[in-house]
Structures are given as C-alpha cells and as structure tokens.
Amino acid sequence: MKKLFAMLLTGTMMLTMAGCAKSVNAPAETSAKPAETKTVETKTEEAKPENKKLVIGFAQIGAESEWRTACTNSIKGEAEKLGIDLKFSDAQQKQENQIKAIRSFIAQKVDVIGISPVVESGWETVFKEAKDAGIPIVLVDRNADVPEDLYVTRIGSDFKDEGKKAAEEMAQLLGGKGSIVELQGTVGSAAATDRLVGFKEVIEAKYPEIKIIKSQTGDFTRAKGKEVMEAFLKSDGKNIQGLYAHNDDMAIGAIQAIEEYGLKPGEDIKIVSVDAVKGAFEAMIAGKLNVTVECNPLLGPQFYDVCQKIMNGESVPKYIPSEEGVYRQETAAADLPSRQY
Ligand code: AHR
C-alpha cells in the first residue's frame, strides 16, 4: 500500500512541475510547453498571474519618422492603460544603443523584452544572453536574422508584400511604362530590404517596360529623402516619371525637392510610398502624392497581449501579421478623418 502511495505521489509531482515550468522562445505553431529542444525554461517556477504587474523592457529604434512616433505612442499609451511597468529605451537609430538597452533590461530582470531591431544582423549574442537569463524576446515591427529559438514571435507587417503592392500601384499609375527612382529605407533593415525585393520582383516579372534607374537610401527620414531626391533630379531631371519611397516621410521630403526643381509631384512624377501616416493623406489631398501602402504602427495592444500569453505559458504563433490596406489620392479626403496616426 505504502509503495503504491509513494508511486502515485511521485507521478503527481512530476506532472505538476511540468505544468508549472514556463517556456519561452517557442518554435512556430507550437505551444509554449517545456521539454522541446527549441524551448528554454525561465527561472520563475510559475506562470505570472494576469493581475500581477508585468515588467516589460522595450528597445525602440528612435524617432526617425511619423510612423515611428505613432508606434512609440502605441507602446507607451497601451502600457499606461494596462498598468504595465514599461522600461522604454530610444536608441536614436543606433544598434549599439539597442544592444545596451537589452543588457540593461536583463540586469533589471524584466519579464519580457520587446525590440524593433534597427537592422537585421548582429543580434545573436545579445539575444542569447537574454535567453540564458530566461527572458523571452518579442520582435515588434522589424525582423532580426537570428535562429528561431532566440525569440518567441514577431508582430508586424509583411514588408515584402508592401513592396509588391507598391509595384502594382506604380505600374497602374504609369500605364506599365516609364523610368522610376527609389528611395530606400535604412540600409540593412528588414523594412528596406524586403520592400526593395518585393517591388523589384513584381516590376521585373510583370512590367519589363518600367525601369528603376536610381535607387539609394534616404534612411527613412524627410531630410535625407529630400537630399537624395535633389541628387536624383540633378542627374536625371525630366527623365523621371515615378518615385517609389519606402516610407511616407521620405516621399514628403522628396515632394519638396520636386517642387523646388520646378516639377509637379503627383503629376509630372507619380509617387507611391509606404506607411499611410496622416502626412501622406494631407499630401494626397493636395494632389502631390498618389498612393500610400499601409504599414500599421499601432502594435501596442498586440504586443502586451502576447507578453501576457507568454507569462501565462500559453501558445503563441511564430509570426503575428498586422492587417493593412492601400490608400489612394481619390479617397484620401474621405479616409483622413478616420485615420489614427
Ligand atoms: O519598420 C517600419 C518602418 O520604419 C516604417 O515604414 C518607417 O517609416 C519607419 O521608420
């Protein structure tokens, strides 16, 4: 009898321990349960109950665009609403600052680290440090080129798809023919790389009479967008029929350059950009921008929802896409009032 009781007790304890162990960095489409090769156990024995204050570290890129400001406001605003203890860091577009921020979050023993990586490469060491400390990482917005077991999930846009949508819009505007210039985002960032690839893929496969004659980075900022567009105009002047900008801010900077050069943006040079910030709608209403492909920055609610799920030991998919549309000049005035960013 004693032997039977001891066996039952051991079995129950083993089951309880397995249930309590909180797993992070779960692979795609799997539950965050322990004992898989791609999972690690955190130092906390039990899942954090929903009513316990979450402590979250967020390593933001900077404030390079209207989009980024909206993203930051969403992350901060939602934390306040939910009573989350948010430790927020602005890296001023420098990877080394984001790495420092992650190390400081590890030292502060936060529950989860969120990061929008400025560039894709160079994260493995510091992500591994977080994993070793039992702190899960969630990628918000941009991707990082690391093994999948070093982060739990990525929440954000399909940048390649945005590039493809932009190409289709540009082809319609140009009637399938013409010379275009491209303003790329930050070199090495997932948003710039994928928007470039997606756009190029569609143009090359479907619209051979459209040529991308110049392509250069404007670093996602208005100032650089203007500067690079000035250089494009100087070298290629009236030979440019279209501009594809990887974000609205660079397009808005370029619009200024085009006007100063004496051409009409939106008419002489058709413009397609990405983000769908309010500034783009204003430019469309003024007839200076033709199309903006949406990239949703309001990621705060999804981010904290995922953080809570991780802390509860619930399953989280490896990629959580944002829903996005395409906005054109024709409907911009009607669309603007309902825009949130
Ligand atoms: O990663 C998203 C991109 O970053 C936005 O499109 C751009 O505006 C921002 O700076």
mmCIF file of C-alpha atoms and ligand atoms in Angstrom:
data_model
loop_
_atom_site.group_PDB
_atom_site.id
_atom_site.type_symbol
_atom_site.label_atom_id
_atom_site.label_comp_id
_atom_site.label_asym_id
_atom_site.label_seq_id
_atom_site.Cartn_x
_atom_site.Cartn_y
_atom_site.Cartn_z
ATOM 1 C CA MET A 1 0.000 0.000 0.000
ATOM 2 C CA LYS A 2 2.837 2.365 1.079
ATOM 3 C CA LYS A 3 4.696 1.584 -2.158
ATOM 4 C CA LEU A 4 1.595 2.349 -4.269
ATOM 5 C CA PHE A 5 1.053 5.691 -2.442
ATOM 6 C CA ALA A 6 4.718 6.701 -3.000
ATOM 7 C CA MET A 7 4.451 5.922 -6.730
ATOM 8 C CA LEU A 8 1.249 7.963 -7.087
ATOM 9 C CA LEU A 9 2.798 10.933 -5.209
ATOM 10 C CA THR A 10 5.934 10.955 -7.395
ATOM 11 C CA GLY A 11 3.825 10.827 -10.567
ATOM 12 C CA THR A 12 1.630 13.725 -9.415
ATOM 13 C CA MET A 13 4.669 15.866 -8.513
ATOM 14 C CA MET A 14 6.263 15.277 -11.912
ATOM 15 C CA LEU A 15 3.076 16.278 -13.709
ATOM 16 C CA THR A 16 2.690 19.420 -11.569
ATOM 17 C CA MET A 17 6.281 20.528 -12.195
ATOM 18 C CA ALA A 18 5.903 20.037 -15.939
ATOM 19 C CA GLY A 19 2.733 22.132 -15.916
ATOM 20 C CA CYS A 20 4.281 24.969 -13.907
ATOM 21 C CA ALA A 21 7.504 25.364 -15.842
ATOM 22 C CA LYS A 22 7.151 28.457 -18.042
ATOM 23 C CA SER A 23 8.539 28.039 -21.520
ATOM 24 C CA VAL A 24 9.785 30.824 -23.769
ATOM 25 C CA ASN A 25 11.162 31.146 -27.287
ATOM 26 C CA ALA A 26 8.761 28.518 -28.587
ATOM 27 C CA PRO A 27 9.073 27.484 -32.236
ATOM 28 C CA ALA A 28 6.453 28.280 -34.901
ATOM 29 C CA GLU A 29 2.945 26.940 -34.433
ATOM 30 C CA THR A 30 3.885 25.034 -31.293
ATOM 31 C CA SER A 31 2.642 25.621 -27.801
ATOM 32 C CA ALA A 32 4.988 27.202 -25.282
ATOM 33 C CA LYS A 33 5.298 23.912 -23.400
ATOM 34 C CA PRO A 34 8.636 22.771 -21.985
ATOM 35 C CA ALA A 35 10.755 19.770 -22.950
ATOM 36 C CA GLU A 36 11.054 20.594 -26.692
ATOM 37 C CA THR A 37 14.560 21.211 -27.984
ATOM 38 C CA LYS A 38 13.696 24.756 -29.084
ATOM 39 C CA THR A 39 12.370 25.870 -25.694
ATOM 40 C CA VAL A 40 14.025 27.086 -22.538
ATOM 41 C CA GLU A 41 12.681 27.335 -19.034
ATOM 42 C CA THR A 42 12.627 30.631 -17.234
ATOM 43 C CA LYS A 43 13.813 30.970 -13.679
ATOM 44 C CA THR A 44 10.276 31.615 -12.437
ATOM 45 C CA GLU A 45 8.611 28.432 -11.323
ATOM 46 C CA GLU A 46 5.048 29.516 -12.073
ATOM 47 C CA ALA A 47 3.260 31.467 -14.776
ATOM 48 C CA LYS A 48 2.688 35.076 -13.767
ATOM 49 C CA PRO A 49 -0.995 35.576 -12.902
ATOM 50 C CA GLU A 50 -2.883 38.103 -15.035
ATOM 51 C CA ASN A 51 -3.355 40.533 -12.138
ATOM 52 C CA LYS A 52 0.371 40.743 -11.328
ATOM 53 C CA LYS A 53 2.081 43.816 -12.775
ATOM 54 C CA LEU A 54 4.130 42.920 -15.838
ATOM 55 C CA VAL A 55 7.578 44.463 -16.150
ATOM 56 C CA ILE A 56 8.442 44.964 -19.816
ATOM 57 C CA GLY A 57 11.561 46.359 -21.470
ATOM 58 C CA PHE A 58 11.146 47.901 -24.921
ATOM 59 C CA ALA A 59 14.126 48.783 -27.122
ATOM 60 C CA GLN A 60 12.781 51.226 -29.716
ATOM 61 C CA ILE A 61 14.780 52.309 -32.784
ATOM 62 C CA GLY A 62 14.363 56.068 -32.446
ATOM 63 C CA ALA A 63 12.059 58.762 -33.771
ATOM 64 C CA GLU A 64 13.059 58.809 -37.432
ATOM 65 C CA SER A 65 9.547 59.062 -38.870
ATOM 66 C CA GLU A 66 5.908 59.911 -38.214
ATOM 67 C CA TRP A 67 5.316 56.154 -38.275
ATOM 68 C CA ARG A 68 7.868 55.515 -35.517
ATOM 69 C CA THR A 69 6.341 58.200 -33.309
ATOM 70 C CA ALA A 70 2.927 56.559 -33.715
ATOM 71 C CA CYS A 71 4.457 53.183 -32.844
ATOM 72 C CA THR A 72 6.116 54.579 -29.702
ATOM 73 C CA ASN A 73 2.879 56.268 -28.633
ATOM 74 C CA SER A 74 1.044 52.988 -29.040
ATOM 75 C CA ILE A 75 3.619 51.055 -26.966
ATOM 76 C CA LYS A 76 3.686 53.693 -24.204
ATOM 77 C CA GLY A 77 -0.027 54.505 -24.223
ATOM 78 C CA GLU A 78 -1.135 50.895 -24.007
ATOM 79 C CA ALA A 79 1.318 50.201 -21.141
ATOM 80 C CA GLU A 80 -0.200 53.072 -19.201
ATOM 81 C CA LYS A 81 -3.711 51.853 -19.912
ATOM 82 C CA LEU A 82 -2.894 48.316 -18.748
ATOM 83 C CA GLY A 83 -0.839 49.391 -15.712
ATOM 84 C CA ILE A 84 2.306 47.759 -17.078
ATOM 85 C CA ASP A 85 5.703 48.773 -15.718
ATOM 86 C CA LEU A 86 7.357 49.761 -19.019
ATOM 87 C CA LYS A 87 11.078 50.409 -19.277
ATOM 88 C CA PHE A 88 11.429 52.218 -22.586
ATOM 89 C CA SER A 89 14.645 52.970 -24.433
ATOM 90 C CA ASP A 90 15.112 55.171 -27.530
ATOM 91 C CA ALA A 91 18.263 54.062 -29.393
ATOM 92 C CA GLN A 92 18.479 57.055 -31.714
ATOM 93 C CA GLN A 93 18.781 54.677 -34.668
ATOM 94 C CA LYS A 94 21.962 53.055 -33.351
ATOM 95 C CA GLN A 95 22.221 49.300 -32.955
ATOM 96 C CA GLU A 96 24.829 49.609 -30.195
ATOM 97 C CA ASN A 97 22.301 51.557 -28.107
ATOM 98 C CA GLN A 98 19.675 48.871 -28.610
ATOM 99 C CA ILE A 99 22.177 46.208 -27.507
ATOM 100 C CA LYS A 100 22.988 48.247 -24.384
ATOM 101 C CA ALA A 101 19.270 48.602 -23.658
ATOM 102 C CA ILE A 102 18.738 44.823 -23.864
ATOM 103 C CA ARG A 103 21.627 44.229 -21.461
ATOM 104 C CA SER A 104 20.184 46.747 -19.045
ATOM 105 C CA PHE A 105 16.736 45.068 -19.255
ATOM 106 C CA ILE A 106 18.406 41.726 -18.494
ATOM 107 C CA ALA A 107 20.129 43.271 -15.450
ATOM 108 C CA GLN A 108 16.772 44.670 -14.308
ATOM 109 C CA LYS A 109 15.218 41.202 -14.676
ATOM 110 C CA VAL A 110 12.237 42.338 -16.743
ATOM 111 C CA ASP A 111 9.577 39.739 -17.625
ATOM 112 C CA VAL A 112 9.715 40.191 -21.418
ATOM 113 C CA ILE A 113 11.873 42.239 -23.801
ATOM 114 C CA GLY A 114 10.323 43.807 -26.895
ATOM 115 C CA ILE A 115 12.557 45.137 -29.635
ATOM 116 C CA SER A 116 12.222 46.604 -33.096
ATOM 117 C CA PRO A 117 15.691 45.829 -34.493
ATOM 118 C CA VAL A 118 17.141 48.749 -36.462
ATOM 119 C CA VAL A 119 18.980 46.332 -38.786
ATOM 120 C CA GLU A 120 18.579 42.585 -39.288
ATOM 121 C CA SER A 121 22.062 41.289 -38.476
ATOM 122 C CA GLY A 122 24.215 41.305 -35.336
ATOM 123 C CA TRP A 123 21.705 40.218 -32.651
ATOM 124 C CA GLU A 124 22.668 36.640 -31.901
ATOM 125 C CA THR A 125 24.998 37.241 -28.944
ATOM 126 C CA VAL A 126 22.746 39.583 -27.004
ATOM 127 C CA PHE A 127 19.573 37.594 -27.749
ATOM 128 C CA LYS A 128 21.405 34.531 -26.424
ATOM 129 C CA GLU A 129 22.237 36.449 -23.242
ATOM 130 C CA ALA A 130 18.523 37.158 -22.766
ATOM 131 C CA LYS A 131 17.649 33.532 -23.406
ATOM 132 C CA ASP A 132 20.266 32.354 -20.889
ATOM 133 C CA ALA A 133 18.733 34.731 -18.341
ATOM 134 C CA GLY A 134 15.317 33.168 -19.055
ATOM 135 C CA ILE A 135 13.874 36.378 -20.539
ATOM 136 C CA PRO A 136 11.766 35.950 -23.680
ATOM 137 C CA ILE A 137 12.243 38.282 -26.634
ATOM 138 C CA VAL A 138 9.410 39.525 -28.845
ATOM 139 C CA LEU A 139 10.240 41.214 -32.159
ATOM 140 C CA VAL A 140 7.935 44.138 -32.805
ATOM 141 C CA ASP A 141 7.790 45.592 -36.337
ATOM 142 C CA ARG A 142 11.183 44.714 -37.895
ATOM 143 C CA ASN A 143 12.774 41.299 -38.151
ATOM 144 C CA ALA A 144 16.123 40.059 -36.818
ATOM 145 C CA ASP A 145 18.213 37.499 -38.637
ATOM 146 C CA VAL A 146 18.707 35.033 -35.775
ATOM 147 C CA PRO A 147 17.908 31.353 -35.157
ATOM 148 C CA GLU A 148 14.203 30.943 -34.385
ATOM 149 C CA ASP A 149 14.802 29.671 -30.863
ATOM 150 C CA LEU A 150 16.192 33.073 -29.826
ATOM 151 C CA TYR A 151 12.841 34.867 -29.971
ATOM 152 C CA VAL A 152 9.265 33.894 -29.269
ATOM 153 C CA THR A 153 7.409 35.675 -32.041
ATOM 154 C CA ARG A 154 7.410 38.629 -34.424
ATOM 155 C CA ILE A 155 4.459 41.013 -34.561
ATOM 156 C CA GLY A 156 4.361 43.278 -37.588
ATOM 157 C CA SER A 157 3.995 43.826 -41.298
ATOM 158 C CA ASP A 158 4.866 41.723 -44.300
ATOM 159 C CA PHE A 159 7.301 44.225 -45.828
ATOM 160 C CA LYS A 160 7.820 42.223 -48.998
ATOM 161 C CA ASP A 161 4.110 42.236 -49.626
ATOM 162 C CA GLU A 162 4.068 46.002 -49.116
ATOM 163 C CA GLY A 163 6.739 46.300 -51.827
ATOM 164 C CA LYS A 164 4.648 44.136 -54.169
ATOM 165 C CA LYS A 165 1.528 46.218 -53.581
ATOM 166 C CA ALA A 166 3.528 49.399 -54.211
ATOM 167 C CA ALA A 167 4.803 47.986 -57.524
ATOM 168 C CA GLU A 168 1.280 47.170 -58.737
ATOM 169 C CA GLU A 169 0.126 50.689 -57.840
ATOM 170 C CA MET A 170 3.101 52.270 -59.612
ATOM 171 C CA ALA A 171 2.503 50.152 -62.726
ATOM 172 C CA GLN A 172 -1.135 51.310 -62.842
ATOM 173 C CA LEU A 173 -0.134 54.953 -62.450
ATOM 174 C CA LEU A 174 2.459 54.733 -65.235
ATOM 175 C CA GLY A 175 0.394 52.580 -67.577
ATOM 176 C CA GLY A 176 3.096 49.909 -67.364
ATOM 177 C CA LYS A 177 5.870 52.085 -68.817
ATOM 178 C CA GLY A 178 8.455 54.589 -67.574
ATOM 179 C CA SER A 179 11.590 55.374 -65.577
ATOM 180 C CA ILE A 180 11.399 55.437 -61.816
ATOM 181 C CA VAL A 181 13.667 56.248 -58.899
ATOM 182 C CA GLU A 182 13.608 54.588 -55.497
ATOM 183 C CA LEU A 183 14.250 55.992 -52.033
ATOM 184 C CA GLN A 184 15.254 53.098 -49.806
ATOM 185 C CA GLY A 185 14.883 52.946 -46.041
ATOM 186 C CA THR A 186 17.729 52.297 -43.593
ATOM 187 C CA VAL A 187 20.321 50.021 -45.198
ATOM 188 C CA GLY A 188 20.256 46.543 -43.651
ATOM 189 C CA SER A 189 16.817 46.974 -42.072
ATOM 190 C CA ALA A 190 14.185 44.336 -42.744
ATOM 191 C CA ALA A 191 11.712 47.009 -43.860
ATOM 192 C CA ALA A 192 14.075 48.388 -46.516
ATOM 193 C CA THR A 193 15.412 45.043 -47.742
ATOM 194 C CA ASP A 194 12.017 43.410 -48.146
ATOM 195 C CA ARG A 195 10.276 46.461 -49.635
ATOM 196 C CA LEU A 196 13.027 46.642 -52.231
ATOM 197 C CA VAL A 197 12.872 42.924 -53.060
ATOM 198 C CA GLY A 198 9.054 42.771 -53.250
ATOM 199 C CA PHE A 199 8.843 45.830 -55.514
ATOM 200 C CA LYS A 200 11.623 44.671 -57.823
ATOM 201 C CA GLU A 201 10.219 41.161 -58.107
ATOM 202 C CA VAL A 202 6.855 42.414 -59.422
ATOM 203 C CA ILE A 203 8.348 45.032 -61.758
ATOM 204 C CA GLU A 204 10.830 42.593 -63.300
ATOM 205 C CA ALA A 205 8.325 39.774 -63.665
ATOM 206 C CA LYS A 206 5.324 41.725 -64.932
ATOM 207 C CA TYR A 207 6.333 45.167 -66.167
ATOM 208 C CA PRO A 208 9.523 44.969 -68.272
ATOM 209 C CA GLU A 209 8.971 48.475 -69.649
ATOM 210 C CA ILE A 210 9.317 50.032 -66.214
ATOM 211 C CA LYS A 211 12.940 50.696 -65.312
ATOM 212 C CA ILE A 212 14.310 51.506 -61.864
ATOM 213 C CA ILE A 213 17.021 53.932 -62.944
ATOM 214 C CA LYS A 214 18.266 55.028 -59.498
ATOM 215 C CA SER A 215 17.931 53.525 -56.024
ATOM 216 C CA GLN A 216 19.533 54.974 -52.923
ATOM 217 C CA THR A 217 18.913 55.163 -49.184
ATOM 218 C CA GLY A 218 17.184 58.129 -47.565
ATOM 219 C CA ASP A 219 17.336 56.406 -44.140
ATOM 220 C CA PHE A 220 13.556 56.717 -43.612
ATOM 221 C CA THR A 221 13.835 60.465 -42.830
ATOM 222 C CA ARG A 222 12.319 63.530 -44.519
ATOM 223 C CA ALA A 223 15.615 65.409 -44.598
ATOM 224 C CA LYS A 224 17.509 62.616 -46.348
ATOM 225 C CA GLY A 225 14.573 61.867 -48.645
ATOM 226 C CA LYS A 226 14.728 65.451 -49.862
ATOM 227 C CA GLU A 227 18.514 65.435 -50.175
ATOM 228 C CA VAL A 228 18.652 62.228 -52.222
ATOM 229 C CA MET A 229 15.731 63.282 -54.441
ATOM 230 C CA GLU A 230 17.591 66.520 -55.189
ATOM 231 C CA ALA A 231 20.539 64.433 -56.369
ATOM 232 C CA PHE A 232 18.265 62.197 -58.497
ATOM 233 C CA LEU A 233 16.729 65.277 -60.137
ATOM 234 C CA LYS A 234 20.122 66.799 -60.733
ATOM 235 C CA SER A 235 21.397 63.732 -62.575
ATOM 236 C CA ASP A 236 18.219 62.541 -64.299
ATOM 237 C CA GLY A 237 15.944 65.585 -64.259
ATOM 238 C CA LYS A 238 12.964 65.274 -66.523
ATOM 239 C CA ASN A 239 13.638 61.612 -67.286
ATOM 240 C CA ILE A 240 11.924 60.548 -64.040
ATOM 241 C CA GLN A 241 8.274 59.535 -64.291
ATOM 242 C CA GLY A 242 7.849 57.807 -60.958
ATOM 243 C CA LEU A 243 9.156 57.758 -57.398
ATOM 244 C CA TYR A 244 8.850 54.780 -55.060
ATOM 245 C CA ALA A 245 9.699 55.753 -51.474
ATOM 246 C CA HIS A 246 9.994 53.099 -48.747
ATOM 247 C CA ASN A 247 8.148 55.418 -46.360
ATOM 248 C CA ASP A 248 5.903 58.482 -46.403
ATOM 249 C CA ASP A 249 8.418 60.729 -44.651
ATOM 250 C CA MET A 250 10.979 60.328 -47.431
ATOM 251 C CA ALA A 251 8.227 60.882 -50.026
ATOM 252 C CA ILE A 252 7.214 64.104 -48.260
ATOM 253 C CA GLY A 253 10.845 65.288 -48.278
ATOM 254 C CA ALA A 254 11.115 64.360 -51.959
ATOM 255 C CA ILE A 255 7.896 66.256 -52.801
ATOM 256 C CA GLN A 256 9.607 69.416 -51.572
ATOM 257 C CA ALA A 257 12.659 68.701 -53.747
ATOM 258 C CA ILE A 258 10.473 68.082 -56.822
ATOM 259 C CA GLU A 259 8.613 71.376 -56.318
ATOM 260 C CA GLU A 260 11.862 73.285 -55.848
ATOM 261 C CA TYR A 261 13.099 71.721 -59.083
ATOM 262 C CA GLY A 262 10.043 73.118 -60.856
ATOM 263 C CA LEU A 263 8.026 69.949 -61.436
ATOM 264 C CA LYS A 264 4.636 68.897 -60.082
ATOM 265 C CA PRO A 265 4.794 65.967 -57.637
ATOM 266 C CA GLY A 266 1.899 63.573 -58.163
ATOM 267 C CA GLU A 267 1.502 64.730 -61.770
ATOM 268 C CA ASP A 268 4.868 65.043 -63.541
ATOM 269 C CA ILE A 269 6.304 62.449 -61.189
ATOM 270 C CA LYS A 270 3.886 59.839 -59.817
ATOM 271 C CA ILE A 271 4.636 58.923 -56.217
ATOM 272 C CA VAL A 272 3.936 55.736 -54.271
ATOM 273 C CA SER A 273 5.130 55.348 -50.686
ATOM 274 C CA VAL A 274 4.559 53.167 -47.627
ATOM 275 C CA ASP A 275 3.105 53.740 -44.104
ATOM 276 C CA ALA A 276 -0.191 55.663 -44.549
ATOM 277 C CA VAL A 277 0.554 58.296 -41.901
ATOM 278 C CA LYS A 278 -1.633 61.414 -41.715
ATOM 279 C CA GLY A 279 1.020 63.487 -43.502
ATOM 280 C CA ALA A 280 0.626 61.201 -46.530
ATOM 281 C CA PHE A 281 -3.142 61.751 -46.592
ATOM 282 C CA GLU A 282 -2.597 65.514 -46.478
ATOM 283 C CA ALA A 283 -0.167 65.230 -49.393
ATOM 284 C CA MET A 284 -2.661 63.109 -51.336
ATOM 285 C CA ILE A 285 -5.454 65.622 -50.695
ATOM 286 C CA ALA A 286 -3.125 68.324 -52.067
ATOM 287 C CA GLY A 287 -2.615 66.123 -55.158
ATOM 288 C CA LYS A 288 1.119 65.697 -54.502
ATOM 289 C CA LEU A 289 1.235 62.015 -53.548
ATOM 290 C CA ASN A 290 -0.631 59.320 -55.456
ATOM 291 C CA VAL A 291 -0.740 56.222 -53.269
ATOM 292 C CA THR A 292 0.367 55.085 -49.819
ATOM 293 C CA VAL A 293 0.549 51.423 -48.851
ATOM 294 C CA GLU A 294 -0.368 50.946 -45.211
ATOM 295 C CA CYS A 295 2.096 49.708 -42.592
ATOM 296 C CA ASN A 296 0.382 49.600 -39.218
ATOM 297 C CA PRO A 297 2.385 51.096 -36.286
ATOM 298 C CA LEU A 298 -0.303 50.615 -33.627
ATOM 299 C CA LEU A 299 1.290 47.476 -32.261
ATOM 300 C CA GLY A 300 0.958 48.135 -28.505
ATOM 301 C CA PRO A 301 -2.239 46.106 -27.873
ATOM 302 C CA GLN A 302 -0.968 43.035 -29.754
ATOM 303 C CA PHE A 303 2.427 43.284 -28.066
ATOM 304 C CA TYR A 304 1.140 43.249 -24.475
ATOM 305 C CA ASP A 305 -1.392 40.581 -25.308
ATOM 306 C CA VAL A 306 1.478 38.369 -26.458
ATOM 307 C CA CYS A 307 3.570 39.264 -23.372
ATOM 308 C CA GLN A 308 0.718 38.195 -21.095
ATOM 309 C CA LYS A 309 0.234 34.966 -23.051
ATOM 310 C CA ILE A 310 3.929 34.147 -22.725
ATOM 311 C CA MET A 311 3.805 34.784 -18.984
ATOM 312 C CA ASN A 312 0.740 32.535 -18.734
ATOM 313 C CA GLY A 313 2.610 29.782 -20.575
ATOM 314 C CA GLU A 314 0.110 29.937 -23.456
ATOM 315 C CA SER A 315 0.939 29.106 -27.055
ATOM 316 C CA VAL A 316 1.983 31.944 -29.384
ATOM 317 C CA PRO A 317 2.404 31.701 -33.187
ATOM 318 C CA LYS A 318 5.861 32.485 -34.546
ATOM 319 C CA TYR A 319 4.549 35.343 -36.708
ATOM 320 C CA ILE A 320 1.613 37.636 -35.962
ATOM 321 C CA PRO A 321 0.808 39.764 -39.042
ATOM 322 C CA SER A 322 -0.819 43.189 -38.955
ATOM 323 C CA GLU A 323 -3.789 43.897 -41.206
ATOM 324 C CA GLU A 324 -3.140 46.597 -43.786
ATOM 325 C CA GLY A 325 -4.694 48.277 -46.804
ATOM 326 C CA VAL A 326 -3.786 50.546 -49.720
ATOM 327 C CA TYR A 327 -4.936 54.187 -49.846
ATOM 328 C CA ARG A 328 -5.219 56.295 -52.980
ATOM 329 C CA GLN A 329 -5.495 60.003 -53.755
ATOM 330 C CA GLU A 330 -9.119 59.681 -54.905
ATOM 331 C CA THR A 331 -10.430 58.697 -51.461
ATOM 332 C CA ALA A 332 -7.851 60.496 -49.256
ATOM 333 C CA ALA A 333 -10.187 63.291 -48.073
ATOM 334 C CA ALA A 334 -12.835 60.790 -47.014
ATOM 335 C CA ASP A 335 -10.248 58.494 -45.391
ATOM 336 C CA LEU A 336 -8.299 61.097 -43.375
ATOM 337 C CA PRO A 337 -10.839 61.713 -40.554
ATOM 338 C CA SER A 338 -10.792 58.074 -39.512
ATOM 339 C CA ARG A 339 -7.001 57.716 -39.520
ATOM 340 C CA GLN A 340 -5.497 57.175 -36.074
ATOM 341 C CA TYR A 341 -1.895 58.043 -36.859
HETATM 342 O O1 AHR B 1 9.981 49.413 -39.818
HETATM 343 C C1 AHR B 1 8.926 50.193 -40.262
HETATM 344 C C2 AHR B 1 9.453 51.412 -40.899
HETATM 345 O O2 AHR B 1 10.262 52.151 -40.003
HETATM 346 C C3 AHR B 1 8.426 52.428 -41.347
HETATM 347 O O3 AHR B 1 7.866 52.146 -42.562
HETATM 348 C C4 AHR B 1 9.252 53.651 -41.391
HETATM 349 O O4 AHR B 1 8.526 54.827 -41.526
HETATM 350 C C5 AHR B 1 9.933 53.513 -40.081
HETATM 351 O O5 AHR B 1 10.908 54.353 -39.843
#
